[in-house]
Amino acid sequence: MAVLNIVVCTTLIVVTSLGTVQSNSIPTEIAENQWVVDAQNSIKDSLSKIESYGVENEKIKTITNEAFDTFTKFVENDLSKIIKKADDIKSERIWVLKTQLKNWSSALERLNEVSDVTEKTPDKAIGKFYMTIDYIAKEVVGFDQNYNYDSNESNEIVEELKLLLKKSVTKLVEYANSVEDQVSGISKIE
C-alpha cells in the first residue's frame, strides 16, 4: 500500500510539473506575438465592415489601393535603407538575410501592383491588406530566431528590422482603419 501511495504521489508530481511547464511556456509564446494577432483582428474588423456601407465598389477600390500603395512605399523606403546598410557588412549570414529582405520587398511590390481594374468588387484591393498581415504573422515574425549574428553591425540591422516590422504592422492597421473611416465618411455623404 505504501508503494502504491508513493507511485501515485510521484505520478501526480510529474503530471503537475508537466502541466505547469506547458501552461507557463504557451502563454509566453502567445504573449510575445499577441501584437500581431491583435493587428490581424483589427485589420479584419475594419475591412470586413467596408462593403456594408453601401459605397460604390470603384470608390472602395480606389481608396483601398491608394492606402496600400502608401503603405508599400513606406515599408520599401525604410527597408531599402536597411538593405543598403547590409551591403556594407561582409558576412554570409547578413548576405542571406539581405536576400530574404529583397524577397520580402519584391513580394510586397508585386502584391501592390496586382491589378483589379476588371474586378467588379473591391475584394482584390481589400485582400492585399489581409494577405500582408497574414504573411507577416506566418513568415516574417520571428525571422531572427534562426540566425546567430556574428557582429555588432549585424545585430544592429536585426534590431532595426524588428523595429521596422512593428512599425509596418502599426502602419498597416492605421491604413486599414483609414480606409474604413473614408468609406464610412463617403457613405454618410451619399
Short mmCIF file of C-alpha atoms in Angstrom, two decimals:
data_model
loop_
_atom_site.label_atom_id
_atom_site.label_comp_id
_atom_site.label_asym_id
_atom_site.label_seq_id
_atom_site.Cartn_x
_atom_site.Cartn_y
_atom_site.Cartn_z
CA MET A 1 0.00 0.00 0.00
CA ALA A 2 2.83 2.38 0.83
CA VAL A 3 4.43 1.64 -2.54
CA LEU A 4 1.15 2.43 -4.29
CA ASN A 5 0.90 5.75 -2.44
CA ILE A 6 4.46 6.64 -3.44
CA VAL A 7 3.74 5.78 -7.10
CA VAL A 8 0.52 7.81 -7.06
CA CYS A 9 2.23 10.80 -5.41
CA THR A 10 5.16 10.63 -7.82
CA THR A 11 2.80 10.44 -10.79
CA LEU A 12 0.83 13.43 -9.51
CA ILE A 13 4.01 15.45 -9.03
CA VAL A 14 5.22 14.61 -12.55
CA VAL A 15 1.83 15.40 -14.13
CA THR A 16 1.56 18.64 -12.16
CA SER A 17 5.09 19.63 -13.16
CA LEU A 18 4.41 18.89 -16.83
CA GLY A 19 1.17 20.83 -16.70
CA THR A 20 2.91 23.79 -15.09
CA VAL A 21 5.74 23.76 -17.61
CA GLN A 22 3.33 23.53 -20.52
CA SER A 23 0.99 26.18 -19.20
CA ASN A 24 3.88 28.52 -18.43
CA SER A 25 5.52 28.16 -21.83
CA ILE A 26 2.46 28.52 -24.04
CA PRO A 27 1.24 31.91 -22.79
CA THR A 28 4.74 33.36 -23.11
CA GLU A 29 4.91 32.43 -26.78
CA ILE A 30 1.39 33.69 -27.40
CA ALA A 31 2.04 36.88 -25.43
CA GLU A 32 5.20 37.59 -27.43
CA ASN A 33 3.27 37.64 -30.69
CA GLN A 34 -0.05 38.91 -29.38
CA TRP A 35 0.59 42.26 -31.07
CA VAL A 36 0.41 40.53 -34.47
CA VAL A 37 -2.80 38.71 -33.56
CA ASP A 38 -4.29 41.99 -32.35
CA ALA A 39 -3.25 43.65 -35.62
CA GLN A 40 -4.82 40.84 -37.67
CA ASN A 41 -8.05 41.16 -35.73
CA SER A 42 -8.09 44.95 -36.07
CA ILE A 43 -7.49 44.82 -39.82
CA LYS A 44 -10.12 42.14 -40.35
CA ASP A 45 -12.59 44.06 -38.21
CA SER A 46 -12.05 47.32 -40.12
CA LEU A 47 -12.08 45.84 -43.59
CA SER A 48 -14.99 43.47 -43.02
CA LYS A 49 -17.25 46.48 -42.47
CA ILE A 50 -16.32 48.30 -45.67
CA GLU A 51 -18.73 46.69 -48.12
CA SER A 52 -21.64 47.05 -45.68
CA TYR A 53 -21.54 50.85 -46.01
CA GLY A 54 -23.11 50.73 -49.47
CA VAL A 55 -20.42 52.81 -51.15
CA GLU A 56 -19.75 52.25 -54.85
CA ASN A 57 -17.18 49.50 -55.42
CA GLU A 58 -14.95 51.69 -57.60
CA LYS A 59 -14.59 54.23 -54.79
CA ILE A 60 -13.74 51.48 -52.31
CA LYS A 61 -11.13 50.05 -54.69
CA THR A 62 -9.57 53.47 -55.26
CA ILE A 63 -9.37 54.30 -51.54
CA THR A 64 -8.06 50.85 -50.63
CA ASN A 65 -5.45 50.73 -53.40
CA GLU A 66 -4.19 54.23 -52.55
CA ALA A 67 -3.84 53.31 -48.88
CA PHE A 68 -1.99 50.10 -49.69
CA ASP A 69 0.28 51.91 -52.15
CA THR A 70 1.20 54.44 -49.45
CA PHE A 71 1.89 51.60 -47.03
CA THR A 72 4.08 49.83 -49.60
CA LYS A 73 6.13 52.96 -50.24
CA PHE A 74 6.64 53.48 -46.51
CA VAL A 75 7.91 49.92 -46.00
CA GLU A 76 10.06 49.85 -49.12
CA ASN A 77 11.69 53.17 -48.21
CA ASP A 78 12.75 52.01 -44.76
CA LEU A 79 13.62 48.51 -45.97
CA SER A 80 15.87 49.87 -48.71
CA LYS A 81 17.82 51.87 -46.10
CA ILE A 82 18.40 48.71 -44.07
CA ILE A 83 19.40 46.73 -47.17
CA LYS A 84 21.88 49.46 -48.05
CA LYS A 85 23.43 49.20 -44.57
CA ALA A 86 23.63 45.43 -45.01
CA ASP A 87 25.60 45.94 -48.24
CA ASP A 88 28.49 47.30 -46.18
CA ILE A 89 28.72 44.24 -43.93
CA LYS A 90 30.80 41.34 -45.16
CA SER A 91 29.03 38.41 -43.59
CA GLU A 92 27.43 35.38 -45.16
CA ARG A 93 24.65 35.46 -42.57
CA ILE A 94 23.84 39.05 -43.40
CA TRP A 95 24.00 38.24 -47.11
CA VAL A 96 21.33 35.55 -46.53
CA LEU A 97 19.23 38.00 -44.52
CA LYS A 98 19.65 40.68 -47.19
CA THR A 99 18.42 38.24 -49.82
CA GLN A 100 15.39 37.50 -47.66
CA LEU A 101 14.73 41.23 -47.26
CA LYS A 102 14.88 41.77 -51.00
CA ASN A 103 12.46 38.89 -51.48
CA TRP A 104 10.04 40.42 -48.96
CA SER A 105 10.32 43.78 -50.68
CA SER A 106 9.70 42.23 -54.11
CA ALA A 107 6.71 40.27 -52.84
CA LEU A 108 5.20 43.41 -51.34
CA GLU A 109 5.73 45.34 -54.56
CA ARG A 110 4.18 42.54 -56.65
CA LEU A 111 1.17 42.46 -54.35
CA ASN A 112 0.84 46.23 -54.59
CA GLU A 113 0.89 46.06 -58.39
CA VAL A 114 -1.87 43.45 -58.63
CA SER A 115 -4.42 44.93 -60.98
CA ASP A 116 -8.08 44.87 -60.10
CA VAL A 117 -9.26 47.02 -62.99
CA THR A 118 -11.52 44.28 -64.35
CA GLU A 119 -12.86 43.32 -60.93
CA LYS A 120 -16.39 44.33 -60.09
CA THR A 121 -15.86 44.07 -56.34
CA PRO A 122 -13.10 45.52 -54.15
CA ASP A 123 -12.10 42.05 -52.94
CA LYS A 124 -8.62 42.10 -54.51
CA ALA A 125 -7.82 45.54 -53.15
CA ILE A 126 -9.04 44.62 -49.67
CA GLY A 127 -7.30 41.25 -49.94
CA LYS A 128 -3.93 42.99 -50.16
CA PHE A 129 -4.27 44.01 -46.51
CA TYR A 130 -5.36 40.53 -45.44
CA MET A 131 -2.59 38.82 -47.37
CA THR A 132 0.05 41.17 -45.99
CA ILE A 133 -0.84 40.80 -42.32
CA ASP A 134 -1.25 37.03 -42.68
CA TYR A 135 2.13 36.77 -44.43
CA ILE A 136 3.77 38.85 -41.71
CA ALA A 137 2.22 36.69 -38.99
CA LYS A 138 3.23 33.40 -40.62
CA GLU A 139 6.52 34.18 -42.35
CA VAL A 140 8.12 37.34 -41.03
CA VAL A 141 7.53 37.40 -37.28
CA GLY A 142 10.39 35.52 -35.67
CA PHE A 143 12.67 35.84 -38.70
CA ASP A 144 15.60 36.36 -36.34
CA GLN A 145 15.05 33.17 -34.35
CA ASN A 146 17.23 31.01 -36.60
CA TYR A 147 20.06 33.47 -37.05
CA ASN A 148 23.15 33.75 -34.93
CA TYR A 149 24.78 37.02 -35.87
CA ASP A 150 28.48 37.47 -35.54
CA SER A 151 28.96 41.21 -35.17
CA ASN A 152 27.51 44.34 -33.61
CA GLU A 153 26.66 45.66 -37.08
CA SER A 154 24.69 42.50 -37.83
CA ASN A 155 22.84 42.72 -34.53
CA GLU A 156 22.07 46.38 -35.19
CA ILE A 157 20.50 45.51 -38.55
CA VAL A 158 18.39 42.78 -36.96
CA GLU A 159 17.17 45.20 -34.28
CA GLU A 160 16.31 47.79 -36.96
CA LEU A 161 14.35 45.12 -38.83
CA LYS A 162 12.41 44.16 -35.71
CA LEU A 163 11.55 47.82 -35.16
CA LEU A 164 10.53 48.23 -38.81
CA LEU A 165 8.37 45.12 -38.56
CA LYS A 166 6.41 46.56 -35.64
CA LYS A 167 6.19 49.99 -37.29
CA SER A 168 4.98 48.37 -40.51
CA VAL A 169 2.27 46.39 -38.77
CA THR A 170 1.17 49.52 -36.93
CA LYS A 171 1.02 51.42 -40.24
CA LEU A 172 -0.92 48.61 -41.91
CA VAL A 173 -3.50 48.77 -39.11
CA GLU A 174 -3.65 52.58 -39.40
CA TYR A 175 -4.21 52.42 -43.16
CA ALA A 176 -6.90 49.73 -42.81
CA ASN A 177 -8.66 51.89 -40.22
CA SER A 178 -8.27 54.90 -42.50
CA VAL A 179 -9.86 53.01 -45.39
CA GLU A 180 -12.82 52.14 -43.19
CA ASP A 181 -13.13 55.74 -41.96
CA GLN A 182 -13.01 57.15 -45.50
CA VAL A 183 -15.58 54.69 -46.83
CA SER A 184 -17.80 55.31 -43.82
CA GLY A 185 -17.49 59.07 -44.38
CA ILE A 186 -18.46 58.74 -48.04
CA SER A 187 -21.48 56.63 -47.09
CA LYS A 188 -22.75 59.44 -44.87
CA ILE A 189 -22.41 61.98 -47.68
CA GLU A 190 -24.09 59.89 -50.39
#
